Amino acid sequence: MTGIIKMLTTNAEILYGELMDVLRLFYGDDAPDISHFFVHDGAKFVNTVVVCGSEYSFTEEQDWKGDIEFKRYARRFAKLALYKALRTETGKSMPWGALTGIRPTKLAYGEREAGRDFVPLFEKFGVSAENISLVSDVLAAQEGIYGKEEGAADLYIGIPFCPSKCNYCSFITADIGKTGKYIGAYLDALEKELAACKGMGRLKSAYMGGGTPLVLEMKDLERVLAAAAGLIPRGTEYTVEAGRPDVFTEEKLALLKDHGVTRICVNPQTFSDKTLERIGRKHTAADIFRAFGMAQKFGFDINCDLIAGLTGESLGEFENSIESAVSLSPDNITVHSLCLKKGAKLKEEESRLFVSDIEKMIAFSREKLYAAGYKPYYMYRQKYAAGNAENTGWTKQGKACVYNVDVMEEITDNIACGANAVSKRVFFGEGRIERIGSPKDIPTYIQKIDKIIEDKRKFFGSNQFTFSK
Ligand SMILES: C[S@@+](CC[C@H](N)C(=O)[O-])C[C@H]1O[C@@H](n2cnc3c(N)ncnc32)[C@H](O)[C@@H]1O
Ligand code: SF4
């Protein structure tokens, strides 16, 4: 238990999690003692916060119907009250204000569906003008893609193997040197799972990620591509997170092309050789340029992932990474903010992230990408991100990735195959999402494959998917 957990008390346990999320925006382990009291009387919600002896009280009037709506407003107003109290106490404002725990775009769509403009709510929450404008632009870029279609699905295929482990990464992937012995049995299980998903209807897009799919040898890569091809009609948007530039070969790219892949990720993360070494990626900036050139020859749509705030990286190095990515002119550029995740090496080294220039990095990326003609087309935030900053996917006109929009906005079912893959069903009328996850660990996934398939059949059973026997 860290110090911060002991410093907040509230008379309303159901609000504790939300309040902690706001507290974390302002403090590390050094938070002062804070007490929170909540009372409500019909439409009146009163939140009182006491910080270091100063008392702040906020009253909101809001009609509500039913338990779900009551809890939603109770949480919303409690967060807002604590945020305002801490803003006054510390003199600091946060770029996303009191918004925590909900995707900003989902909240914005929710307001639109209720017939309201989302801007007043965001302003009330203290979201910066720049971020309100970012959300507006994302919604505009999603026009024509964003659509709730009952029964439409995206396919995910997980390849949890990598050439080495990057220090920030918490994905279940491991160094292929240690897990390579499982590849044969893993592909046997994956083929079985994919075969069981044949016959599903209305596939919108497919995504093979991981991990680093291109780390597989030709014969193994061919196996998984052939198994997937049976499910993915030609012409469907089909991304392979080819991933690290050190595993690219012309032979492998040709294989992807032959199997209908339309989009690949060539992920630099940074163009600084020093940072690449520090974070455990065994490639150089020169490898990135080489891999990119190779991918271009095959006519794929290309995405490049970058991370702002990588260990030891200066503002200048990050700026150079953005400029280098823009100079390559990929169809999509995704700018992540470094995030401290359980299971990552970085988490063992640091308990909290302090990236002094993160706001400048994000501001620079926005300025450069807008100027180069890119538009933000999806965005999301993660807990424990440096500077509470967001991750944004940028696209050239007409090149937005449908899979990313569907997954981030949670508007389609997801049929996910492989270890640690999480399938999802969206029940629109009920505003409900159900998920089912496969075991994280590769040997357990292999061992339990029959049960995994059976559970999946039940999970999608009442839907229109017809799984083969
Ligand atoms: C599932 S990873 C796979 C990418 C691929 N294996 C590669 O490394 O090129 C997808 C992306 O998430 C981002 N990412 C992973 N861990 C992160 C972290 N802790 N903080 C910020 N971004 C992260 C990276 O940009 C990465 O490219
Ligand atoms: S960032 Fe990519 S290459 Fe690095 S460990 Fe994670 S999945 Fe593997």
Short mmCIF file of C-alpha atoms and ligand atoms in Angstrom, two decimals:
data_model
loop_
_atom_site.label_atom_id
_atom_site.label_comp_id
_atom_site.label_asym_id
_atom_site.label_seq_id
_atom_site.Cartn_x
_atom_site.Cartn_y
_atom_site.Cartn_z
CA MET A 1 0.00 0.00 0.00
CA THR A 2 1.53 3.35 -0.96
CA GLY A 3 1.23 6.46 1.19
CA ILE A 4 -1.28 8.07 -1.13
CA ILE A 5 -3.91 5.42 -0.43
CA LYS A 6 -4.03 6.22 3.27
CA MET A 7 -4.47 9.94 2.72
CA LEU A 8 -8.00 10.01 1.38
CA THR A 9 -11.08 9.31 3.44
CA THR A 10 -14.66 9.52 2.25
CA ASN A 11 -18.07 8.73 3.71
CA ALA A 12 -19.11 7.31 0.29
CA GLU A 13 -17.14 4.16 -0.52
CA ILE A 14 -18.61 3.94 -4.05
CA LEU A 15 -16.85 7.20 -4.88
CA TYR A 16 -13.43 6.22 -3.52
CA GLY A 17 -11.97 4.94 -6.81
CA GLU A 18 -12.98 8.04 -8.74
CA LEU A 19 -11.64 10.34 -6.05
CA MET A 20 -8.32 8.49 -6.02
CA ASP A 21 -8.04 8.93 -9.78
CA VAL A 22 -8.34 12.70 -9.32
CA LEU A 23 -5.91 12.72 -6.40
CA ARG A 24 -3.32 10.93 -8.54
CA LEU A 25 -3.50 13.69 -11.12
CA PHE A 26 -2.02 16.10 -8.60
CA TYR A 27 0.17 14.10 -6.23
CA GLY A 28 2.56 11.18 -6.01
CA ASP A 29 3.10 9.52 -2.64
CA ASP A 30 3.25 12.91 -0.96
CA ALA A 31 -0.46 13.81 -0.98
CA PRO A 32 -1.77 15.70 2.04
CA ASP A 33 -4.63 14.29 4.13
CA ILE A 34 -7.92 14.83 2.37
CA SER A 35 -11.44 14.19 3.64
CA HIS A 36 -14.48 14.02 1.44
CA PHE A 37 -18.15 14.07 2.44
CA PHE A 38 -21.03 13.41 0.12
CA VAL A 39 -24.72 14.02 0.75
CA HIS A 40 -27.62 14.17 -1.64
CA ASP A 41 -31.18 15.25 -1.38
CA GLY A 42 -33.27 14.49 -4.45
CA ALA A 43 -31.68 16.41 -7.29
CA LYS A 44 -29.18 18.13 -5.01
CA PHE A 45 -25.65 16.65 -4.85
CA VAL A 46 -23.35 18.20 -2.25
CA ASN A 47 -19.65 17.36 -2.07
CA THR A 48 -17.44 18.81 0.60
CA VAL A 49 -13.68 18.43 0.49
CA VAL A 50 -11.26 19.31 3.29
CA VAL A 51 -7.61 19.71 2.27
CA CYS A 52 -4.98 20.78 4.80
CA GLY A 53 -7.66 22.39 6.97
CA SER A 54 -9.33 24.33 4.11
CA GLU A 55 -12.92 23.39 3.36
CA TYR A 56 -14.46 23.52 -0.11
CA SER A 57 -18.13 22.77 -0.69
CA PHE A 58 -19.86 22.36 -4.06
CA THR A 59 -23.56 21.88 -4.78
CA GLU A 60 -24.92 20.65 -8.10
CA GLU A 61 -28.57 20.35 -9.13
CA GLN A 62 -29.27 17.44 -11.46
CA ASP A 63 -32.38 15.34 -12.09
CA TRP A 64 -31.73 11.63 -12.39
CA LYS A 65 -33.66 8.45 -13.02
CA GLY A 66 -32.65 5.05 -11.68
CA ASP A 67 -29.61 3.75 -9.91
CA ILE A 68 -27.22 3.81 -12.86
CA GLU A 69 -27.90 7.45 -13.61
CA PHE A 70 -27.66 8.40 -9.94
CA LYS A 71 -24.24 6.75 -9.61
CA ARG A 72 -23.04 8.37 -12.82
CA TYR A 73 -23.86 11.86 -11.55
CA ALA A 74 -22.65 11.15 -8.03
CA ARG A 75 -19.27 10.09 -9.43
CA ARG A 76 -19.11 12.96 -11.87
CA PHE A 77 -19.81 15.66 -9.27
CA ALA A 78 -17.53 14.13 -6.64
CA LYS A 79 -14.62 14.11 -9.09
CA LEU A 80 -15.35 17.63 -10.13
CA ALA A 81 -15.50 18.84 -6.52
CA LEU A 82 -12.18 17.25 -5.60
CA TYR A 83 -10.59 18.53 -8.80
CA LYS A 84 -11.68 22.11 -8.12
CA ALA A 85 -10.51 21.93 -4.51
CA LEU A 86 -7.09 20.60 -5.51
CA ARG A 87 -6.77 23.08 -8.36
CA THR A 88 -7.26 25.91 -5.88
CA GLU A 89 -4.99 24.29 -3.29
CA THR A 90 -2.10 23.59 -5.69
CA GLY A 91 -2.61 26.37 -8.24
CA LYS A 92 -2.26 23.70 -10.98
CA SER A 93 -4.69 22.87 -13.79
CA MET A 94 -4.69 19.56 -15.66
CA PRO A 95 -4.91 19.33 -19.47
CA TRP A 96 -7.93 17.02 -19.23
CA GLY A 97 -9.32 18.74 -16.12
CA ALA A 98 -11.33 16.40 -13.92
CA LEU A 99 -11.93 13.87 -16.70
CA THR A 100 -10.66 10.49 -15.57
CA GLY A 101 -11.75 6.91 -16.14
CA ILE A 102 -13.78 7.59 -19.27
CA ARG A 103 -12.64 8.00 -22.84
CA PRO A 104 -13.15 11.65 -23.73
CA THR A 105 -14.57 10.74 -27.16
CA LYS A 106 -17.06 8.29 -25.62
CA LEU A 107 -18.26 11.00 -23.29
CA ALA A 108 -18.53 13.42 -26.21
CA TYR A 109 -20.53 10.92 -28.29
CA GLY A 110 -22.76 10.29 -25.25
CA GLU A 111 -23.56 13.99 -25.05
CA ARG A 112 -24.30 14.12 -28.77
CA GLU A 113 -26.60 11.12 -28.54
CA ALA A 114 -28.48 12.90 -25.77
CA GLY A 115 -28.93 15.83 -28.18
CA ARG A 116 -26.38 18.09 -26.50
CA ASP A 117 -23.15 19.72 -27.60
CA PHE A 118 -20.29 18.11 -25.66
CA VAL A 119 -18.30 21.34 -25.26
CA PRO A 120 -20.17 22.82 -22.24
CA LEU A 121 -19.67 19.59 -20.26
CA PHE A 122 -15.97 19.49 -21.12
CA GLU A 123 -15.59 23.14 -20.14
CA LYS A 124 -17.33 22.46 -16.86
CA PHE A 125 -14.82 19.65 -16.25
CA GLY A 126 -11.95 22.06 -16.85
CA VAL A 127 -10.66 20.43 -20.06
CA SER A 128 -8.26 22.76 -21.88
CA ALA A 129 -9.40 24.54 -25.05
CA GLU A 130 -6.70 22.65 -27.02
CA ASN A 131 -8.02 19.30 -25.84
CA ILE A 132 -11.64 20.23 -26.56
CA SER A 133 -10.53 21.12 -30.05
CA LEU A 134 -8.63 17.81 -30.36
CA VAL A 135 -11.78 15.86 -29.42
CA SER A 136 -13.83 17.88 -31.94
CA ASP A 137 -11.31 17.06 -34.64
CA VAL A 138 -11.31 13.36 -33.75
CA LEU A 139 -15.10 13.23 -33.98
CA ALA A 140 -14.97 15.01 -37.33
CA ALA A 141 -12.32 12.58 -38.65
CA GLN A 142 -14.49 9.64 -37.57
CA GLU A 143 -17.43 10.78 -39.66
CA GLY A 144 -18.26 8.04 -42.12
CA ILE A 145 -16.36 5.46 -40.03
CA TYR A 146 -18.06 5.74 -36.65
CA GLY A 147 -21.23 3.70 -36.82
CA LYS A 148 -22.95 1.41 -34.37
CA GLU A 149 -23.86 -1.77 -36.20
CA GLU A 150 -25.24 -4.62 -34.13
CA GLY A 151 -23.36 -7.82 -35.00
CA ALA A 152 -20.53 -6.19 -36.98
CA ALA A 153 -17.16 -7.52 -35.87
CA ASP A 154 -13.44 -6.97 -36.05
CA LEU A 155 -10.94 -9.81 -35.84
CA TYR A 156 -7.81 -9.75 -33.65
CA ILE A 157 -4.99 -12.28 -33.85
CA GLY A 158 -2.30 -12.20 -31.17
CA ILE A 159 1.30 -13.24 -31.80
CA PRO A 160 3.00 -12.90 -28.40
CA PHE A 161 6.65 -13.19 -29.47
CA CYS A 162 9.28 -10.45 -29.72
CA PRO A 163 12.98 -10.22 -30.58
CA SER A 164 13.65 -8.73 -27.11
CA LYS A 165 11.61 -7.04 -24.42
CA CYS A 166 11.35 -3.22 -24.42
CA ASN A 167 11.68 -1.65 -20.96
CA TYR A 168 8.28 0.11 -20.97
CA CYS A 169 6.26 -2.79 -22.36
CA SER A 170 3.87 -4.85 -20.28
CA PHE A 171 2.38 -6.91 -23.07
CA ILE A 172 2.51 -10.63 -22.36
CA THR A 173 5.03 -11.03 -25.06
CA ALA A 174 8.46 -12.34 -24.15
CA ASP A 175 11.85 -12.55 -25.71
CA ILE A 176 11.68 -15.21 -28.43
CA GLY A 177 14.94 -16.64 -27.10
CA LYS A 178 12.98 -17.82 -24.04
CA THR A 179 9.60 -18.62 -25.59
CA GLY A 180 10.59 -19.79 -29.08
CA LYS A 181 10.13 -23.41 -28.01
CA TYR A 182 6.37 -22.85 -27.80
CA ILE A 183 5.90 -21.48 -31.32
CA GLY A 184 4.90 -24.76 -32.97
CA ALA A 185 2.31 -25.69 -30.33
CA TYR A 186 1.09 -22.08 -30.13
CA LEU A 187 0.40 -22.02 -33.85
CA ASP A 188 -1.38 -25.40 -33.64
CA ALA A 189 -3.72 -23.92 -31.01
CA LEU A 190 -4.16 -20.64 -32.88
CA GLU A 191 -5.03 -22.46 -36.13
CA LYS A 192 -7.66 -24.43 -34.23
CA GLU A 193 -9.11 -21.29 -32.71
CA LEU A 194 -9.16 -19.45 -36.04
CA ALA A 195 -10.79 -22.40 -37.77
CA ALA A 196 -13.51 -22.36 -35.10
CA CYS A 197 -14.26 -18.75 -35.92
CA LYS A 198 -14.87 -19.40 -39.61
CA GLY A 199 -18.25 -18.40 -40.95
CA MET A 200 -18.69 -15.33 -38.85
CA GLY A 201 -20.51 -12.53 -40.59
CA ARG A 202 -19.91 -8.89 -41.41
CA LEU A 203 -16.22 -8.61 -40.68
CA LYS A 204 -15.20 -4.95 -40.79
CA SER A 205 -11.47 -5.29 -40.34
CA ALA A 206 -8.69 -7.54 -39.08
CA TYR A 207 -5.58 -6.86 -37.00
CA MET A 208 -2.65 -9.13 -36.28
CA GLY A 209 -0.70 -7.74 -33.36
CA GLY A 210 1.32 -8.80 -30.41
CA GLY A 211 4.08 -8.90 -29.99
CA THR A 212 5.96 -8.68 -33.21
CA PRO A 213 4.38 -10.97 -35.84
CA LEU A 214 7.32 -10.59 -38.24
CA VAL A 215 9.68 -12.15 -35.73
CA LEU A 216 8.22 -15.52 -36.83
CA GLU A 217 10.21 -17.51 -39.35
CA MET A 218 8.82 -17.68 -42.90
CA LYS A 219 7.21 -21.10 -42.50
CA ASP A 220 5.51 -20.11 -39.23
CA LEU A 221 4.39 -16.75 -40.53
CA GLU A 222 2.93 -18.50 -43.57
CA ARG A 223 0.98 -20.89 -41.34
CA VAL A 224 -0.70 -18.14 -39.38
CA LEU A 225 -1.37 -15.99 -42.43
CA ALA A 226 -2.94 -18.94 -44.25
CA ALA A 227 -5.14 -19.77 -41.24
CA ALA A 228 -6.26 -16.15 -40.97
CA ALA A 229 -6.87 -15.78 -44.70
CA GLY A 230 -9.76 -18.22 -44.45
CA LEU A 231 -11.62 -15.70 -42.32
CA ILE A 232 -10.72 -12.41 -43.97
CA PRO A 233 -12.30 -11.62 -47.35
CA ARG A 234 -9.86 -10.02 -49.81
CA GLY A 235 -10.07 -6.26 -49.77
CA THR A 236 -10.90 -6.07 -46.04
CA GLU A 237 -8.73 -3.66 -44.08
CA TYR A 238 -6.11 -5.99 -42.64
CA THR A 239 -3.28 -4.67 -40.48
CA VAL A 240 -0.20 -6.54 -39.36
CA GLU A 241 1.76 -4.92 -36.57
CA ALA A 242 4.90 -6.00 -38.34
CA GLY A 243 6.50 -4.01 -35.62
CA ARG A 244 10.17 -3.74 -35.02
CA PRO A 245 12.29 -2.73 -37.96
CA ASP A 246 14.95 -5.31 -37.08
CA VAL A 247 12.71 -8.19 -38.21
CA PHE A 248 11.72 -6.87 -41.64
CA THR A 249 12.70 -8.81 -44.75
CA GLU A 250 11.40 -8.42 -48.31
CA GLU A 251 10.43 -12.08 -48.29
CA LYS A 252 8.17 -11.64 -45.25
CA LEU A 253 6.59 -8.47 -46.62
CA ALA A 254 5.84 -10.25 -49.91
CA LEU A 255 4.17 -13.01 -47.92
CA LEU A 256 1.95 -10.46 -46.15
CA LYS A 257 1.02 -8.93 -49.47
CA ASP A 258 0.15 -12.34 -50.94
CA HIS A 259 -2.17 -13.03 -48.04
CA GLY A 260 -4.22 -9.85 -48.42
CA VAL A 261 -2.60 -7.64 -45.76
CA THR A 262 -3.35 -3.98 -46.55
CA ARG A 263 -1.68 -2.06 -43.74
CA ILE A 264 1.44 -2.57 -41.65
CA CYS A 265 3.07 -0.89 -38.68
CA VAL A 266 6.71 0.08 -38.89
CA ASN A 267 7.28 1.27 -35.34
CA PRO A 268 10.22 3.50 -34.53
CA GLN A 269 9.10 4.59 -30.99
CA THR A 270 12.01 7.05 -31.29
CA PHE A 271 14.63 7.95 -33.88
CA SER A 272 17.35 8.38 -31.26
CA ASP A 273 19.86 5.52 -31.30
CA LYS A 274 20.82 6.26 -27.70
CA THR A 275 17.21 5.97 -26.52
CA LEU A 276 16.61 2.85 -28.61
CA GLU A 277 19.49 1.17 -26.85
CA ARG A 278 18.39 2.42 -23.43
CA ILE A 279 14.86 1.03 -23.84
CA GLY A 280 16.09 -2.36 -25.03
CA ARG A 281 15.14 -2.22 -28.70
CA LYS A 282 17.80 -3.92 -30.69
CA HIS A 283 17.63 -1.70 -33.74
CA THR A 284 18.85 1.69 -34.89
CA ALA A 285 17.24 4.67 -36.59
CA ALA A 286 18.91 3.56 -39.83
CA ASP A 287 17.01 0.24 -39.58
CA ILE A 288 13.75 2.21 -39.36
CA PHE A 289 14.46 4.04 -42.62
CA ARG A 290 15.47 0.77 -44.28
CA ALA A 291 12.33 -1.08 -43.12
CA PHE A 292 10.12 1.81 -44.12
CA GLY A 293 11.57 1.90 -47.63
CA MET A 294 11.01 -1.85 -47.95
CA ALA A 295 7.38 -1.58 -46.81
CA GLN A 296 6.71 1.28 -49.21
CA LYS A 297 7.80 -0.83 -52.19
CA PHE A 298 4.94 -3.23 -51.49
CA GLY A 299 2.33 -0.48 -51.43
CA PHE A 300 1.03 -1.08 -47.90
CA ASP A 301 -0.66 1.66 -45.92
CA ILE A 302 1.89 2.36 -43.20
CA ASN A 303 1.55 3.37 -39.57
CA CYS A 304 4.43 4.52 -37.36
CA ASP A 305 4.19 4.38 -33.54
CA LEU A 306 6.13 6.91 -31.46
CA ILE A 307 6.30 7.37 -27.69
CA ALA A 308 6.67 10.73 -25.92
CA GLY A 309 8.56 10.68 -22.63
CA LEU A 310 10.79 7.62 -23.15
CA THR A 311 13.41 7.12 -20.44
CA GLY A 312 16.15 9.72 -20.64
CA GLU A 313 14.85 11.26 -23.85
CA SER A 314 15.14 15.04 -24.27
CA LEU A 315 12.59 17.36 -25.85
CA GLY A 316 14.99 17.86 -28.78
CA GLU A 317 15.26 14.12 -29.39
CA PHE A 318 11.49 13.74 -29.34
CA GLU A 319 11.09 16.69 -31.72
CA ASN A 320 13.56 15.02 -34.05
CA SER A 321 11.53 11.79 -33.90
CA ILE A 322 8.36 13.62 -34.91
CA GLU A 323 10.17 15.41 -37.71
CA SER A 324 11.77 12.18 -38.94
CA ALA A 325 8.42 10.35 -38.93
CA VAL A 326 6.79 13.23 -40.82
CA SER A 327 9.64 13.20 -43.34
CA LEU A 328 8.79 9.57 -44.16
CA SER A 329 5.18 10.60 -44.75
CA PRO A 330 3.40 7.45 -43.51
CA ASP A 331 -0.39 7.25 -43.78
CA ASN A 332 -0.77 7.13 -39.99
CA ILE A 333 1.41 8.29 -37.10
CA THR A 334 0.45 7.27 -33.56
CA VAL A 335 1.88 9.34 -30.72
CA HIS A 336 1.74 7.53 -27.37
CA SER A 337 2.57 9.10 -24.02
CA LEU A 338 4.83 6.90 -21.94
CA CYS A 339 2.81 4.95 -19.46
CA LEU A 340 4.00 3.12 -16.35
CA LYS A 341 2.56 -0.38 -16.54
CA LYS A 342 2.62 -3.32 -14.18
CA GLY A 343 4.83 -6.05 -15.60
CA ALA A 344 7.17 -3.64 -17.42
CA LYS A 345 10.86 -3.40 -16.48
CA LEU A 346 10.39 0.34 -16.15
CA LYS A 347 7.92 -0.22 -13.32
CA GLU A 348 10.61 -2.04 -11.33
CA GLU A 349 12.92 0.93 -11.78
CA GLU A 350 10.49 3.78 -11.14
CA SER A 351 7.34 4.01 -9.01
CA ARG A 352 6.15 7.17 -10.73
CA LEU A 353 6.93 8.92 -13.98
CA PHE A 354 8.32 12.42 -14.05
CA VAL A 355 8.74 13.62 -17.61
CA SER A 356 9.35 17.32 -17.26
CA ASP A 357 8.75 18.20 -20.91
CA ILE A 358 5.82 15.94 -21.71
CA GLU A 359 3.40 18.83 -22.26
CA LYS A 360 5.85 20.50 -24.63
CA MET A 361 6.35 17.19 -26.45
CA ILE A 362 2.63 16.69 -26.96
CA ALA A 363 2.15 20.32 -28.01
CA PHE A 364 5.01 20.01 -30.50
CA SER A 365 3.63 16.78 -31.96
CA ARG A 366 0.22 18.37 -32.48
CA GLU A 367 1.62 21.48 -34.10
CA LYS A 368 3.88 19.53 -36.49
CA LEU A 369 1.31 16.91 -37.42
CA TYR A 370 -1.45 19.42 -38.11
CA ALA A 371 1.00 21.46 -40.18
CA ALA A 372 1.97 18.36 -42.18
CA GLY A 373 -1.69 17.72 -43.05
CA TYR A 374 -2.45 14.94 -40.53
CA LYS A 375 -5.72 14.86 -38.58
CA PRO A 376 -6.26 13.21 -35.19
CA TYR A 377 -8.68 10.31 -35.78
CA TYR A 378 -8.70 8.43 -32.48
CA MET A 379 -7.43 9.16 -29.02
CA TYR A 380 -7.48 7.55 -25.61
CA ARG A 381 -5.96 8.05 -22.21
CA GLN A 382 -4.37 5.56 -19.86
CA LYS A 383 -3.87 5.59 -16.12
CA TYR A 384 -0.30 6.35 -15.05
CA ALA A 385 0.60 8.11 -18.29
CA ALA A 386 3.35 10.72 -18.06
CA GLY A 387 1.76 14.13 -17.43
CA ASN A 388 -1.72 12.52 -17.68
CA ALA A 389 -1.31 13.00 -21.40
CA GLU A 390 -3.16 11.05 -24.07
CA ASN A 391 -2.35 8.75 -27.00
CA THR A 392 -3.45 10.04 -30.38
CA GLY A 393 -3.66 8.37 -33.76
CA TRP A 394 -3.07 10.77 -36.66
CA THR A 395 -4.04 10.12 -40.23
CA LYS A 396 -3.74 11.48 -43.69
CA GLN A 397 -7.04 12.26 -45.40
CA GLY A 398 -9.00 9.08 -46.14
CA LYS A 399 -6.51 6.73 -44.48
CA ALA A 400 -8.00 6.30 -41.00
CA CYS A 401 -7.74 2.76 -39.65
CA VAL A 402 -11.24 1.36 -39.07
CA TYR A 403 -9.97 -1.23 -36.59
CA ASN A 404 -8.53 1.43 -34.27
CA VAL A 405 -11.72 3.50 -34.36
CA ASP A 406 -13.92 0.46 -33.65
CA VAL A 407 -11.77 -0.73 -30.76
CA MET A 408 -11.28 2.65 -29.13
CA GLU A 409 -14.90 3.72 -29.42
CA GLU A 410 -16.15 0.22 -28.51
CA ILE A 411 -18.75 0.18 -31.28
CA THR A 412 -18.23 -3.35 -32.66
CA ASP A 413 -17.79 -6.86 -31.40
CA ASN A 414 -14.23 -8.09 -31.33
CA ILE A 415 -13.36 -11.69 -32.06
CA ALA A 416 -9.95 -12.05 -30.53
CA CYS A 417 -7.78 -15.13 -30.98
CA GLY A 418 -4.54 -16.07 -29.23
CA ALA A 419 -3.06 -15.91 -25.73
CA ASN A 420 -4.28 -12.92 -23.70
CA ALA A 421 -6.74 -12.00 -26.46
CA VAL A 422 -9.92 -10.40 -25.14
CA SER A 423 -13.10 -10.87 -27.16
CA LYS A 424 -15.89 -8.37 -26.79
CA ARG A 425 -19.60 -8.18 -27.47
CA VAL A 426 -21.39 -4.87 -27.58
CA PHE A 427 -25.08 -4.80 -26.65
CA PHE A 428 -26.23 -1.46 -27.99
CA GLY A 429 -29.80 -1.31 -26.70
CA GLU A 430 -28.60 -2.08 -23.19
CA GLY A 431 -25.49 0.11 -23.26
CA ARG A 432 -23.56 -2.94 -22.09
CA ILE A 433 -20.29 -4.59 -23.14
CA GLU A 434 -19.25 -8.14 -22.25
CA ARG A 435 -15.73 -9.46 -22.49
CA ILE A 436 -14.06 -12.84 -22.34
CA GLY A 437 -10.29 -13.22 -22.12
CA SER A 438 -7.94 -16.08 -22.94
CA PRO A 439 -5.11 -17.08 -20.58
CA LYS A 440 -2.18 -14.71 -20.62
CA ASP A 441 0.46 -17.32 -20.38
CA ILE A 442 1.40 -19.19 -23.56
CA PRO A 443 1.63 -22.77 -22.18
CA THR A 444 -1.77 -22.38 -20.44
CA TYR A 445 -3.32 -21.07 -23.66
CA ILE A 446 -1.97 -24.08 -25.55
CA GLN A 447 -3.13 -26.52 -22.93
CA LYS A 448 -6.64 -25.06 -22.61
CA ILE A 449 -7.39 -24.39 -26.26
CA ASP A 450 -10.40 -26.73 -26.49
CA LYS A 451 -12.06 -25.13 -23.48
CA ILE A 452 -11.24 -21.66 -24.80
CA ILE A 453 -12.99 -22.48 -28.08
CA GLU A 454 -15.98 -23.94 -26.29
CA ASP A 455 -16.32 -20.85 -24.06
CA LYS A 456 -16.04 -18.63 -27.08
CA ARG A 457 -18.80 -20.48 -28.90
CA LYS A 458 -21.05 -19.93 -25.90
CA PHE A 459 -20.00 -16.30 -25.61
CA PHE A 460 -20.93 -15.50 -29.21
CA GLY A 461 -23.62 -18.18 -29.30
CA SER A 462 -26.73 -16.03 -29.31
CA ASN A 463 -25.20 -13.70 -31.85
CA GLN A 464 -25.42 -14.32 -35.57
CA PHE A 465 -21.93 -15.80 -35.73
CA THR A 466 -22.01 -19.38 -36.86
CA PHE A 467 -18.96 -21.15 -35.64
CA SER A 468 -17.90 -24.23 -37.50
CA LYS A 469 -17.93 -27.53 -35.61
C1 LIG B 1 1.32 -3.82 -28.68
S1 LIG B 1 2.62 -2.71 -28.87
C2 LIG B 1 3.35 -3.65 -30.19
C3 LIG B 1 4.25 -2.93 -31.10
C4 LIG B 1 5.40 -3.66 -31.74
N1 LIG B 1 5.70 -4.88 -31.13
C5 LIG B 1 6.60 -2.76 -31.69
O1 LIG B 1 7.20 -2.69 -30.63
O2 LIG B 1 6.96 -2.16 -32.67
C6 LIG B 1 1.82 -1.33 -29.59
C7 LIG B 1 2.38 0.02 -29.24
O3 LIG B 1 2.03 0.40 -27.93
C8 LIG B 1 2.93 1.40 -27.50
N2 LIG B 1 3.29 1.11 -26.11
C9 LIG B 1 3.54 -0.08 -25.57
N3 LIG B 1 3.81 0.03 -24.25
C10 LIG B 1 3.73 1.34 -23.95
C11 LIG B 1 3.90 2.11 -22.76
N4 LIG B 1 4.21 1.55 -21.60
N5 LIG B 1 3.72 3.44 -22.82
C12 LIG B 1 3.38 4.04 -24.00
N6 LIG B 1 3.21 3.36 -25.15
C13 LIG B 1 3.38 2.03 -25.13
C14 LIG B 1 4.14 1.36 -28.42
O4 LIG B 1 4.19 2.53 -29.20
C15 LIG B 1 3.86 0.15 -29.28
O5 LIG B 1 4.31 0.32 -30.58
S1 SF4 B 2 6.97 -2.76 -27.56
FE1 SF4 B 2 6.67 -4.27 -29.14
S2 SF4 B 2 8.69 -5.23 -29.46
FE2 SF4 B 2 8.76 -4.16 -27.53
S3 SF4 B 2 8.28 -5.78 -26.05
FE3 SF4 B 2 6.37 -4.65 -26.50
S4 SF4 B 2 5.40 -5.79 -28.10
FE4 SF4 B 2 7.53 -6.47 -28.01
#
